[in-house]
PDB file of C-alpha atoms in Angstrom:
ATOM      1  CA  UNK A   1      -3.733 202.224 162.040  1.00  0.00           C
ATOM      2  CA  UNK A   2      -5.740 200.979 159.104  1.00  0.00           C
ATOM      3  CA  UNK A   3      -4.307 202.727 156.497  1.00  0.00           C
ATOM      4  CA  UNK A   4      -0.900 201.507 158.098  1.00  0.00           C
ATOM      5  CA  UNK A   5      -2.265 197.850 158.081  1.00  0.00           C
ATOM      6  CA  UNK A   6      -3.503 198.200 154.244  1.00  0.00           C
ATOM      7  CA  UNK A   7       0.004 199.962 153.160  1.00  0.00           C
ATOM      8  CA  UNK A   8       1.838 196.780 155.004  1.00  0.00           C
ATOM      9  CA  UNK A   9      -0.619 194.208 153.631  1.00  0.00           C
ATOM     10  CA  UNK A  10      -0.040 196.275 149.870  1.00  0.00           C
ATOM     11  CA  UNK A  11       3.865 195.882 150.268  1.00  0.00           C
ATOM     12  CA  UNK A  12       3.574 191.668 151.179  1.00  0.00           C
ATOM     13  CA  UNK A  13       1.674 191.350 148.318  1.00  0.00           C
ATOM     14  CA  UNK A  14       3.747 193.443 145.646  1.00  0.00           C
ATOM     15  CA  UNK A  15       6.974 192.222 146.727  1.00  0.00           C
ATOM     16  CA  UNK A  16       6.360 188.855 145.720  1.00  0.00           C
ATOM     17  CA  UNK A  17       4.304 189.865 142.668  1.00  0.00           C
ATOM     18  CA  UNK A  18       7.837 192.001 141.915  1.00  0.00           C
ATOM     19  CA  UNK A  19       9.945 189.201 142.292  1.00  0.00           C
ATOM     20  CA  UNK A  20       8.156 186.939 139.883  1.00  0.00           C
ATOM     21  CA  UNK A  21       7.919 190.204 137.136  1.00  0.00           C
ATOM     22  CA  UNK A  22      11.643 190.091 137.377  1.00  0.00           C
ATOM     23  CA  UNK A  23      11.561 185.972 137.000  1.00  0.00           C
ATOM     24  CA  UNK A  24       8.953 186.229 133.945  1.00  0.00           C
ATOM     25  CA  UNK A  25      11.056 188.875 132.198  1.00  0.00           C
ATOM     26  CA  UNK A  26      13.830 186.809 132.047  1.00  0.00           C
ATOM     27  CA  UNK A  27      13.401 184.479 128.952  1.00  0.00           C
ATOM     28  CA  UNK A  28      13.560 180.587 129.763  1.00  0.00           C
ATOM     29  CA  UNK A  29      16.248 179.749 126.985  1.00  0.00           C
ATOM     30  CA  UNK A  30      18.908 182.126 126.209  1.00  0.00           C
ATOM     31  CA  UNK A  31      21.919 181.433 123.675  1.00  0.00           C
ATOM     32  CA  UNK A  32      24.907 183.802 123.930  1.00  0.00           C
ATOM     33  CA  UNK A  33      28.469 183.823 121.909  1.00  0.00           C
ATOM     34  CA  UNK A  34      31.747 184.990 123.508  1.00  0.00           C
ATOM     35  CA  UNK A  35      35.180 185.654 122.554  1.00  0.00           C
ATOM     36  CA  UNK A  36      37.895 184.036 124.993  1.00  0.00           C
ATOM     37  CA  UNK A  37      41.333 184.890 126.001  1.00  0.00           C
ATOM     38  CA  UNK A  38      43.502 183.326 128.390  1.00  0.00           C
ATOM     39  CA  UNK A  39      47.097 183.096 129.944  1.00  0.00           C
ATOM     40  CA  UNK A  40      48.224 179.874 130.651  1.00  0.00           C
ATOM     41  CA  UNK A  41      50.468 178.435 133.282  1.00  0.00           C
ATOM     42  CA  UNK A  42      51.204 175.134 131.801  1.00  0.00           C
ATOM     43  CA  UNK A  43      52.104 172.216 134.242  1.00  0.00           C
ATOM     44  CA  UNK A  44      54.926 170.890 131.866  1.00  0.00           C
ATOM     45  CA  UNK A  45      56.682 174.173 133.162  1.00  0.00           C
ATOM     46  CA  UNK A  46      60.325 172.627 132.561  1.00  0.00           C
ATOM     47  CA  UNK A  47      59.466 171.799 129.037  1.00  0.00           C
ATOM     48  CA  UNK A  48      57.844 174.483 128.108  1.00  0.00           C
ATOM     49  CA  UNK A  49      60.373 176.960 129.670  1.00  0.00           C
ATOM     50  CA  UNK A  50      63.377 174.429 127.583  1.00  0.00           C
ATOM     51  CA  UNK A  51      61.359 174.551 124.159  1.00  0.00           C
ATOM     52  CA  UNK A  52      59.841 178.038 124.476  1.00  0.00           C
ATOM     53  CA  UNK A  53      62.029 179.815 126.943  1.00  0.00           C
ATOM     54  CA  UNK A  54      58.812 180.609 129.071  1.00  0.00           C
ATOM     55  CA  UNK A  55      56.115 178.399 130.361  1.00  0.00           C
ATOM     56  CA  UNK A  56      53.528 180.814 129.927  1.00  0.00           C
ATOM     57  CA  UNK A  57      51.156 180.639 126.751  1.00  0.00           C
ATOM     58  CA  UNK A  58      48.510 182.668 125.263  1.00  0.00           C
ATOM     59  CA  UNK A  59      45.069 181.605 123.677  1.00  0.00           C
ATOM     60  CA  UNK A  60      42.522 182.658 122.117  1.00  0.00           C
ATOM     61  CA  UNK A  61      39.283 181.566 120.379  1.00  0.00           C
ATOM     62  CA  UNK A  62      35.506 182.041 121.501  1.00  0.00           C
ATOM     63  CA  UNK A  63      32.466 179.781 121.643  1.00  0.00           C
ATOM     64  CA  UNK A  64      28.798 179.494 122.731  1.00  0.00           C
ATOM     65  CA  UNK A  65      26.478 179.045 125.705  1.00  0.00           C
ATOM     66  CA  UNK A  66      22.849 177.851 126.519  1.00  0.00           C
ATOM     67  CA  UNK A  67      21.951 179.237 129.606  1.00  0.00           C
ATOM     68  CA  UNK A  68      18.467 177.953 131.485  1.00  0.00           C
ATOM     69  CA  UNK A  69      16.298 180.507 134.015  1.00  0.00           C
ATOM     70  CA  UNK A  70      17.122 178.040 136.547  1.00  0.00           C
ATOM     71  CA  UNK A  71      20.922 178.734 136.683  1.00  0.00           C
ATOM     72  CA  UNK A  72      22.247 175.814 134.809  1.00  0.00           C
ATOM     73  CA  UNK A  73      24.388 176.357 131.343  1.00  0.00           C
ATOM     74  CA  UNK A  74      25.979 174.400 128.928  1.00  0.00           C
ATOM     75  CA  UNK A  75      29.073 175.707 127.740  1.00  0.00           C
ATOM     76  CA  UNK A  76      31.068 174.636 124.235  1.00  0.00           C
ATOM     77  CA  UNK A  77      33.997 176.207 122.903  1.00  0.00           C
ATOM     78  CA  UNK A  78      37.224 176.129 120.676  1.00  0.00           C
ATOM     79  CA  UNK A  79      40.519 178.075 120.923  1.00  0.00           C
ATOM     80  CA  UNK A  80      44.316 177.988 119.564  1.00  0.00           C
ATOM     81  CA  UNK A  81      47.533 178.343 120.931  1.00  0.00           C
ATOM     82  CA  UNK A  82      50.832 178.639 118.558  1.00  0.00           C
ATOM     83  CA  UNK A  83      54.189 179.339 119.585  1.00  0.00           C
ATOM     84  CA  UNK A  84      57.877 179.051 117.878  1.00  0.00           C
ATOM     85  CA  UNK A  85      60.919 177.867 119.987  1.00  0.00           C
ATOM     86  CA  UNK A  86      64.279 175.438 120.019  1.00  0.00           C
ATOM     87  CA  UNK A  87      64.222 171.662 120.397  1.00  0.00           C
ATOM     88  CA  UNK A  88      66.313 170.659 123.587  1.00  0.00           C
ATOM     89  CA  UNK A  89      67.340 168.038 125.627  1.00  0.00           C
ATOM     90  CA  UNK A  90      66.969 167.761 129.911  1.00  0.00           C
ATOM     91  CA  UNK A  91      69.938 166.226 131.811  1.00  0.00           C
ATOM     92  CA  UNK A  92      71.194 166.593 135.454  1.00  0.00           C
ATOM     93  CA  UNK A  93      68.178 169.363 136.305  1.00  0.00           C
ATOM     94  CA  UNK A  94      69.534 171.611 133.493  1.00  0.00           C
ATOM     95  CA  UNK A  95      67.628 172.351 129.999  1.00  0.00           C
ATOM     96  CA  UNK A  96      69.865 172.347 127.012  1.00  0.00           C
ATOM     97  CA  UNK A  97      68.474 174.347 123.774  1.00  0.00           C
ATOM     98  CA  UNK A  98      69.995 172.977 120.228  1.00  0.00           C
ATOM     99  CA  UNK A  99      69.335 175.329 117.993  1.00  0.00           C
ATOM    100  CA  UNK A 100      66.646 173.567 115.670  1.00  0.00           C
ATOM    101  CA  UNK A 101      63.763 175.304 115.275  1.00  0.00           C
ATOM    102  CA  UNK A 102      60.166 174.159 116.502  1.00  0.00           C
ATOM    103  CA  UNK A 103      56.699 175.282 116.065  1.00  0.00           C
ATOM    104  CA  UNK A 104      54.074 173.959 118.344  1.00  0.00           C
ATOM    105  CA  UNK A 105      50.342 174.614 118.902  1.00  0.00           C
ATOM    106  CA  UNK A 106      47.548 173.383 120.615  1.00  0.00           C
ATOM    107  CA  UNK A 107      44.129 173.226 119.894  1.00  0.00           C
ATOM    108  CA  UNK A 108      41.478 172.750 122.209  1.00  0.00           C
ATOM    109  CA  UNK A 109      37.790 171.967 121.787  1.00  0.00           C
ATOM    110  CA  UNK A 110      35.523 172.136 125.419  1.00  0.00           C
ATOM    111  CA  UNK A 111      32.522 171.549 126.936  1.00  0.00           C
ATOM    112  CA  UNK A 112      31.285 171.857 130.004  1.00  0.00           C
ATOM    113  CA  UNK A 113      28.245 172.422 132.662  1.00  0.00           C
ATOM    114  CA  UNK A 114      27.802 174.823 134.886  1.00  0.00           C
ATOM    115  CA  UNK A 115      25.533 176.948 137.442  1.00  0.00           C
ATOM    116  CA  UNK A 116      25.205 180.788 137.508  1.00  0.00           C
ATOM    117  CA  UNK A 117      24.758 182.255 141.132  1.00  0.00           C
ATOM    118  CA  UNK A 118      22.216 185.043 140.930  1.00  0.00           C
ATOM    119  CA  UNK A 119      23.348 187.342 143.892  1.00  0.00           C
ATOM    120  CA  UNK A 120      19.759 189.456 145.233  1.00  0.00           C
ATOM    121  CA  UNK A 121      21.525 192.508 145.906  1.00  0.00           C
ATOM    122  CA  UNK A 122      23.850 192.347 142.892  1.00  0.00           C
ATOM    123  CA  UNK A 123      21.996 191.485 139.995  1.00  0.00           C
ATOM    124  CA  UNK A 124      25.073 192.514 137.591  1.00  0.00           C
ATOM    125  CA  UNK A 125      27.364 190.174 139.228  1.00  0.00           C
ATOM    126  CA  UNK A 126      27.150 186.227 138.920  1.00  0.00           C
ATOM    127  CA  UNK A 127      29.716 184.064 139.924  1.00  0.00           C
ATOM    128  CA  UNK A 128      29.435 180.866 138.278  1.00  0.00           C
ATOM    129  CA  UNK A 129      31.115 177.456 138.608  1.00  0.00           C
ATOM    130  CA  UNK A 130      31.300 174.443 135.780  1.00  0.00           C
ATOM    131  CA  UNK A 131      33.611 171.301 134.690  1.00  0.00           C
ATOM    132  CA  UNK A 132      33.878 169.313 132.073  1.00  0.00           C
ATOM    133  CA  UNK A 133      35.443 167.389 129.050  1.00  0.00           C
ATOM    134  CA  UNK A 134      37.783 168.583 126.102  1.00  0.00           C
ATOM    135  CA  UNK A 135      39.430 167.329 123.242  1.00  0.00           C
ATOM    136  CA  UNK A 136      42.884 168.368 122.843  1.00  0.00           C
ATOM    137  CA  UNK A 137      45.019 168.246 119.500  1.00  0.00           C
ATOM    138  CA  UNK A 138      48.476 169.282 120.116  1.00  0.00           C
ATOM    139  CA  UNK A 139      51.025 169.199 116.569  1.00  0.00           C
ATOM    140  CA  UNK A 140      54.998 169.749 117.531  1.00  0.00           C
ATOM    141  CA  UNK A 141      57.035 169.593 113.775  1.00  0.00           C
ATOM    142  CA  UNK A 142      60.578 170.983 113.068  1.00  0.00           C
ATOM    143  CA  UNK A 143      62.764 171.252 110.074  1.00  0.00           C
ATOM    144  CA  UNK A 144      65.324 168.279 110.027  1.00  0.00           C
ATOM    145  CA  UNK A 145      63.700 166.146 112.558  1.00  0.00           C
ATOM    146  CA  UNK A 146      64.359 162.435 112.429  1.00  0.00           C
ATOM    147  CA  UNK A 147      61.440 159.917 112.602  1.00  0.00           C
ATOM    148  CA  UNK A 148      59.558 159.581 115.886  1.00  0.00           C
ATOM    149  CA  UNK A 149      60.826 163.249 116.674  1.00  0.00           C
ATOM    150  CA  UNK A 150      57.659 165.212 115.671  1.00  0.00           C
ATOM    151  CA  UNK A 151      54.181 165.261 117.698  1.00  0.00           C
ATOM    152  CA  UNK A 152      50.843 164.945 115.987  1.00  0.00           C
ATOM    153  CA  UNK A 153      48.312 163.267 118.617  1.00  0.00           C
ATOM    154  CA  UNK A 154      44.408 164.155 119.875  1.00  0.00           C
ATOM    155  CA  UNK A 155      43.202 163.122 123.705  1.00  0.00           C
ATOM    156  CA  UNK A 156      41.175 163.961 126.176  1.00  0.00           C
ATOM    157  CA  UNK A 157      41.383 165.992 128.838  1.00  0.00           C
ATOM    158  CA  UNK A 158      39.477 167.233 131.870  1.00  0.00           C
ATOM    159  CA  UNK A 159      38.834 170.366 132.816  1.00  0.00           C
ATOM    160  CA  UNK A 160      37.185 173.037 135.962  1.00  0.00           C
ATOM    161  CA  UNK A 161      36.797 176.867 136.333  1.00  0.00           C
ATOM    162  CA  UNK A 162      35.270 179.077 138.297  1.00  0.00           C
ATOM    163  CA  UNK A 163      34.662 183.129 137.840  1.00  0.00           C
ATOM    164  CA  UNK A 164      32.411 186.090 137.764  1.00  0.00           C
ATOM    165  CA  UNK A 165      30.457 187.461 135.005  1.00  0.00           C
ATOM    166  CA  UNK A 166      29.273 191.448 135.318  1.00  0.00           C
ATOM    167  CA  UNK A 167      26.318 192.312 132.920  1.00  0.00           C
ATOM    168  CA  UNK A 168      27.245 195.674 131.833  1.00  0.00           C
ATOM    169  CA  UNK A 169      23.985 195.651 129.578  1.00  0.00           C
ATOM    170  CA  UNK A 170      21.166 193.313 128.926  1.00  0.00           C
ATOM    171  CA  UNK A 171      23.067 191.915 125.964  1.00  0.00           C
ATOM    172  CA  UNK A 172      26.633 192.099 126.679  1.00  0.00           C
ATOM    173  CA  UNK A 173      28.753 190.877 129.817  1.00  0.00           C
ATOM    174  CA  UNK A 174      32.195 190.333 130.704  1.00  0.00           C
ATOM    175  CA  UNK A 175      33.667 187.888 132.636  1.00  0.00           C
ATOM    176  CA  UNK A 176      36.903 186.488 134.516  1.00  0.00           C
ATOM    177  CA  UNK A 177      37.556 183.414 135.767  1.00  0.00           C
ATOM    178  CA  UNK A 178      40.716 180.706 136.862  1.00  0.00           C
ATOM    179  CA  UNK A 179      40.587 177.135 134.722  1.00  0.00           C
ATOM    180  CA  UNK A 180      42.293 173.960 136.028  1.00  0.00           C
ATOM    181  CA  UNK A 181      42.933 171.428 132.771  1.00  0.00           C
ATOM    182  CA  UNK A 182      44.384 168.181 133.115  1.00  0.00           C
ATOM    183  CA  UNK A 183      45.566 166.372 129.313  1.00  0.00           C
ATOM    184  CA  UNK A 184      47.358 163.004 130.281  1.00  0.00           C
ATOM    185  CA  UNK A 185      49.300 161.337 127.579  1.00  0.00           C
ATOM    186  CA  UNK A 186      50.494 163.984 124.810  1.00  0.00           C
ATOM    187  CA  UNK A 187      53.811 164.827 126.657  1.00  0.00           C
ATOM    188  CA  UNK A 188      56.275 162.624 127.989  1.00  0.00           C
ATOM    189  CA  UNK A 189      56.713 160.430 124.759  1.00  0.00           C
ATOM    190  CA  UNK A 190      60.156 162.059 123.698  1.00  0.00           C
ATOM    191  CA  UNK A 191      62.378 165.089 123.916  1.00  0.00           C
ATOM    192  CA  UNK A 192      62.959 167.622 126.946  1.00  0.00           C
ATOM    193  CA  UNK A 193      59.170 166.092 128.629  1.00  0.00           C
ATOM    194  CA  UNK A 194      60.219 162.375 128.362  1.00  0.00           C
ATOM    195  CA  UNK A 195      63.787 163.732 130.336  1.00  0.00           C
ATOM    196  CA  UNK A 196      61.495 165.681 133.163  1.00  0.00           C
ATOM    197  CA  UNK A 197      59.142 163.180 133.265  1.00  0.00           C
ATOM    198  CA  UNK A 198      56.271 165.608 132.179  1.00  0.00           C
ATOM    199  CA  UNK A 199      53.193 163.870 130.988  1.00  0.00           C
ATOM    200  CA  UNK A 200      50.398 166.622 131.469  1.00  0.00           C
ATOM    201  CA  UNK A 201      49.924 169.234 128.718  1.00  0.00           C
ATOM    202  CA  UNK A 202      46.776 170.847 131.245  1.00  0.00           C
ATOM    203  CA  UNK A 203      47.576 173.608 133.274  1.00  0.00           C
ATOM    204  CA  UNK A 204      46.177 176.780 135.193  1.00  0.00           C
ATOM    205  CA  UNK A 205      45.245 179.630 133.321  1.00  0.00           C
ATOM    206  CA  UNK A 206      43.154 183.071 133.632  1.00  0.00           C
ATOM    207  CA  UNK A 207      40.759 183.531 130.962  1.00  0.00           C
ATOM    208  CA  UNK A 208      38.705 186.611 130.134  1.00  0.00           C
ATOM    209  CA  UNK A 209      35.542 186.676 127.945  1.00  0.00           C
ATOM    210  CA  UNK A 210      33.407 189.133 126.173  1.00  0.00           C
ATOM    211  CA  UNK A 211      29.915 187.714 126.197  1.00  0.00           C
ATOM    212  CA  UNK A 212      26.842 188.711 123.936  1.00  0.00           C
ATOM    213  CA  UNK A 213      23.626 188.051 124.727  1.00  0.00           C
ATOM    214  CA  UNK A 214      21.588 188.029 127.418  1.00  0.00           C
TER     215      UNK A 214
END
Protein backbone atom coordinates (compact mmCIF):
# COMPACT_ATOMS: atom_id res chain seq x y z
CA UNK A 1 0.00 0.00 0.00
CA UNK A 2 2.80 2.46 0.56
CA UNK A 3 4.79 1.88 -2.20
CA UNK A 4 1.38 2.14 -4.20
CA UNK A 5 0.66 5.54 -2.42
CA UNK A 6 4.39 6.89 -3.21
CA UNK A 7 4.17 5.55 -7.05
CA UNK A 8 0.59 7.57 -7.25
CA UNK A 9 1.89 10.61 -5.34
CA UNK A 10 5.32 10.27 -7.96
CA UNK A 11 2.92 10.25 -11.09
CA UNK A 12 0.73 13.71 -9.71
CA UNK A 13 3.77 15.29 -9.36
CA UNK A 14 5.63 14.40 -12.76
CA UNK A 15 2.71 14.88 -14.85
CA UNK A 16 2.50 18.39 -14.23
CA UNK A 17 6.28 18.85 -14.06
CA UNK A 18 5.93 17.04 -17.83
CA UNK A 19 3.51 19.31 -19.01
CA UNK A 20 5.40 22.46 -18.23
CA UNK A 21 8.91 20.66 -19.86
CA UNK A 22 6.83 20.46 -22.95
CA UNK A 23 5.57 24.36 -22.38
CA UNK A 24 9.34 25.54 -21.60
CA UNK A 25 10.68 23.75 -24.69
CA UNK A 26 8.62 25.54 -26.82
CA UNK A 27 10.33 28.97 -27.52
CA UNK A 28 8.12 32.15 -26.63
CA UNK A 29 8.62 33.92 -30.13
CA UNK A 30 8.82 31.95 -33.20
CA UNK A 31 9.02 33.47 -36.89
CA UNK A 32 8.25 31.05 -39.74
CA UNK A 33 8.06 31.68 -43.79
CA UNK A 34 5.64 29.78 -46.06
CA UNK A 35 4.93 29.39 -49.60
CA UNK A 36 1.06 29.70 -50.53
CA UNK A 37 -1.10 28.32 -53.17
CA UNK A 38 -4.64 28.63 -53.66
CA UNK A 39 -7.73 27.99 -56.00
CA UNK A 40 -10.08 30.56 -56.11
CA UNK A 41 -13.79 30.65 -56.58
CA UNK A 42 -14.28 34.22 -57.37
CA UNK A 43 -17.76 35.81 -56.51
CA UNK A 44 -17.83 37.85 -59.86
CA UNK A 45 -18.44 34.23 -61.31
CA UNK A 46 -20.38 35.69 -64.49
CA UNK A 47 -17.53 37.96 -65.27
CA UNK A 48 -14.97 36.00 -64.75
CA UNK A 49 -16.48 32.96 -66.62
CA UNK A 50 -17.33 35.96 -69.78
CA UNK A 51 -13.62 37.39 -69.67
CA UNK A 52 -11.77 34.17 -68.78
CA UNK A 53 -14.09 31.42 -69.81
CA UNK A 54 -13.83 29.98 -66.15
CA UNK A 55 -14.35 31.60 -62.84
CA UNK A 56 -11.79 29.72 -61.20
CA UNK A 57 -8.21 31.33 -60.62
CA UNK A 58 -4.96 30.25 -59.37
CA UNK A 59 -2.42 32.07 -56.96
CA UNK A 60 0.46 31.90 -55.66
CA UNK A 61 3.00 33.79 -53.50
CA UNK A 62 4.19 33.09 -49.78
CA UNK A 63 4.72 35.25 -46.71
CA UNK A 64 5.59 35.25 -42.97
CA UNK A 65 4.26 34.55 -39.48
CA UNK A 66 4.97 35.49 -35.76
CA UNK A 67 3.55 32.99 -33.75
CA UNK A 68 3.33 33.56 -29.63
CA UNK A 69 3.43 30.31 -26.98
CA UNK A 70 0.10 31.44 -26.09
CA UNK A 71 -1.63 30.55 -29.44
CA UNK A 72 -1.96 33.91 -30.99
CA UNK A 73 -0.12 34.75 -34.57
CA UNK A 74 0.21 37.44 -36.76
CA UNK A 75 0.10 36.59 -40.22
CA UNK A 76 1.41 38.91 -43.42
CA UNK A 77 1.60 37.88 -46.85
CA UNK A 78 1.69 38.71 -50.68
CA UNK A 79 0.62 36.66 -53.74
CA UNK A 80 -0.25 37.10 -57.65
CA UNK A 81 -2.78 36.04 -59.85
CA UNK A 82 -2.46 36.58 -63.88
CA UNK A 83 -4.65 35.34 -66.41
CA UNK A 84 -5.27 36.11 -70.37
CA UNK A 85 -8.88 36.14 -71.81
CA UNK A 86 -11.52 38.15 -74.30
CA UNK A 87 -13.24 41.42 -73.45
CA UNK A 88 -17.14 40.89 -73.59
CA UNK A 89 -20.25 42.37 -73.08
CA UNK A 90 -23.50 40.85 -70.69
CA UNK A 91 -27.05 41.29 -72.11
CA UNK A 92 -30.36 39.38 -71.54
CA UNK A 93 -28.45 36.67 -68.99
CA UNK A 94 -26.07 35.73 -71.86
CA UNK A 95 -22.13 36.62 -71.98
CA UNK A 96 -20.92 37.74 -75.33
CA UNK A 97 -16.94 37.35 -75.98
CA UNK A 98 -15.47 39.99 -78.75
CA UNK A 99 -12.50 38.82 -79.62
CA UNK A 100 -10.04 41.53 -78.09
CA UNK A 101 -7.62 40.28 -76.07
CA UNK A 102 -7.23 41.00 -72.19
CA UNK A 103 -4.73 40.35 -69.58
CA UNK A 104 -5.71 40.74 -66.01
CA UNK A 105 -4.04 40.12 -62.62
CA UNK A 106 -4.45 40.67 -59.19
CA UNK A 107 -2.25 41.30 -56.55
CA UNK A 108 -2.92 40.91 -53.08
CA UNK A 109 -1.06 41.99 -49.96
CA UNK A 110 -2.69 40.45 -46.31
CA UNK A 111 -2.60 40.51 -42.89
CA UNK A 112 -4.25 39.02 -40.43
CA UNK A 113 -4.59 37.56 -36.63
CA UNK A 114 -5.17 34.48 -35.60
CA UNK A 115 -5.20 31.61 -32.77
CA UNK A 116 -3.61 28.12 -33.09
CA UNK A 117 -5.63 25.30 -31.24
CA UNK A 118 -3.14 22.99 -29.59
CA UNK A 119 -5.11 19.61 -29.56
CA UNK A 120 -3.55 17.32 -26.17
CA UNK A 121 -3.78 14.18 -27.88
CA UNK A 122 -2.65 15.46 -31.29
CA UNK A 123 0.19 17.54 -30.91
CA UNK A 124 0.92 17.45 -34.88
CA UNK A 125 -2.39 18.76 -35.70
CA UNK A 126 -3.57 22.49 -35.01
CA UNK A 127 -6.46 23.89 -36.40
CA UNK A 128 -6.28 27.50 -36.41
CA UNK A 129 -8.69 30.36 -37.14
CA UNK A 130 -7.75 34.26 -38.14
CA UNK A 131 -9.26 37.45 -40.14
CA UNK A 132 -8.13 40.33 -41.27
CA UNK A 133 -7.30 43.25 -43.74
CA UNK A 134 -5.71 43.27 -47.35
CA UNK A 135 -4.79 45.51 -49.92
CA UNK A 136 -5.80 44.54 -53.27
CA UNK A 137 -4.31 45.93 -56.68
CA UNK A 138 -6.11 44.55 -59.55
CA UNK A 139 -4.65 45.96 -63.42
CA UNK A 140 -7.16 44.85 -66.50
CA UNK A 141 -5.32 46.45 -70.01
CA UNK A 142 -6.00 45.29 -73.64
CA UNK A 143 -4.65 46.18 -76.99
CA UNK A 144 -7.04 48.75 -78.74
CA UNK A 145 -9.02 49.72 -75.79
CA UNK A 146 -10.68 53.11 -75.80
CA UNK A 147 -10.34 55.48 -72.78
CA UNK A 148 -12.08 54.52 -69.54
CA UNK A 149 -11.91 50.79 -70.88
CA UNK A 150 -8.79 49.60 -68.93
CA UNK A 151 -8.62 48.90 -64.97
CA UNK A 152 -5.75 50.08 -62.84
CA UNK A 153 -7.19 50.64 -59.13
CA UNK A 154 -5.88 49.52 -55.30
CA UNK A 155 -8.65 48.93 -52.27
CA UNK A 156 -9.24 47.25 -49.49
CA UNK A 157 -10.63 44.28 -48.75
CA UNK A 158 -11.56 42.00 -45.87
CA UNK A 159 -10.76 38.79 -45.39
CA UNK A 160 -11.36 35.15 -42.92
CA UNK A 161 -9.97 31.54 -43.04
CA UNK A 162 -9.89 28.80 -41.15
CA UNK A 163 -7.66 25.34 -41.51
CA UNK A 164 -5.34 22.81 -40.09
CA UNK A 165 -1.70 22.82 -39.93
CA UNK A 166 0.19 19.13 -39.41
CA UNK A 167 3.85 19.51 -38.13
CA UNK A 168 5.54 16.86 -40.00
CA UNK A 169 8.90 18.00 -38.24
CA UNK A 170 9.91 20.54 -35.72
CA UNK A 171 10.72 22.94 -38.53
CA UNK A 172 8.46 22.28 -41.31
CA UNK A 173 4.50 21.97 -41.47
CA UNK A 174 1.89 21.91 -43.94
CA UNK A 175 -1.29 23.25 -43.90
CA UNK A 176 -4.90 23.56 -45.58
CA UNK A 177 -7.38 25.79 -45.05
CA UNK A 178 -10.85 27.62 -46.82
CA UNK A 179 -10.50 31.76 -47.13
CA UNK A 180 -13.59 34.01 -47.46
CA UNK A 181 -12.36 37.63 -49.13
CA UNK A 182 -14.60 40.35 -49.69
CA UNK A 183 -12.93 43.52 -52.21
CA UNK A 184 -15.88 46.07 -52.75
CA UNK A 185 -15.39 48.61 -55.43
CA UNK A 186 -12.81 47.29 -58.21
CA UNK A 187 -15.56 45.58 -60.35
CA UNK A 188 -18.68 46.89 -61.49
CA UNK A 189 -17.23 50.20 -63.03
CA UNK A 190 -17.49 48.98 -66.78
CA UNK A 191 -17.59 46.02 -69.10
CA UNK A 192 -19.26 42.43 -68.60
CA UNK A 193 -19.27 43.32 -64.27
CA UNK A 194 -21.02 46.75 -64.69
CA UNK A 195 -23.81 44.50 -67.07
CA UNK A 196 -24.11 41.68 -64.07
CA UNK A 197 -23.99 44.03 -61.57
CA UNK A 198 -20.78 42.44 -60.00
CA UNK A 199 -18.99 44.68 -57.61
CA UNK A 200 -16.91 42.13 -55.42
CA UNK A 201 -13.53 40.93 -56.74
CA UNK A 202 -13.31 38.58 -53.09
CA UNK A 203 -14.21 35.19 -53.28
CA UNK A 204 -13.79 31.59 -51.69
CA UNK A 205 -10.77 29.83 -52.23
CA UNK A 206 -8.64 26.69 -50.84
CA UNK A 207 -5.20 27.52 -50.11
CA UNK A 208 -2.34 25.18 -49.23
CA UNK A 209 0.96 26.20 -47.53
CA UNK A 210 4.34 24.82 -46.93
CA UNK A 211 5.51 26.29 -43.66
CA UNK A 212 9.18 26.49 -42.23
CA UNK A 213 9.91 26.93 -38.96
CA UNK A 214 8.83 25.94 -35.92
Amino acid sequence: MKILVALVAALAVAAPLAAQTRRSTEPPVSIRGFFVASEEQFAAKTTFAGVFGSSMGSLVGGGAQVVFRGGVYVEVSGSRFQKSGQRGFFSNGQTFRLGIPLTASLMPIEANVGYRFRLQKHRTIIPYVAAGVGQYHYKETSTGSDPGEDVDATHLGYLANTGVEFRLHPWVGLSIDAQYTHIPGILGLGGISKDAGESDLGGYAARFKVIVGR
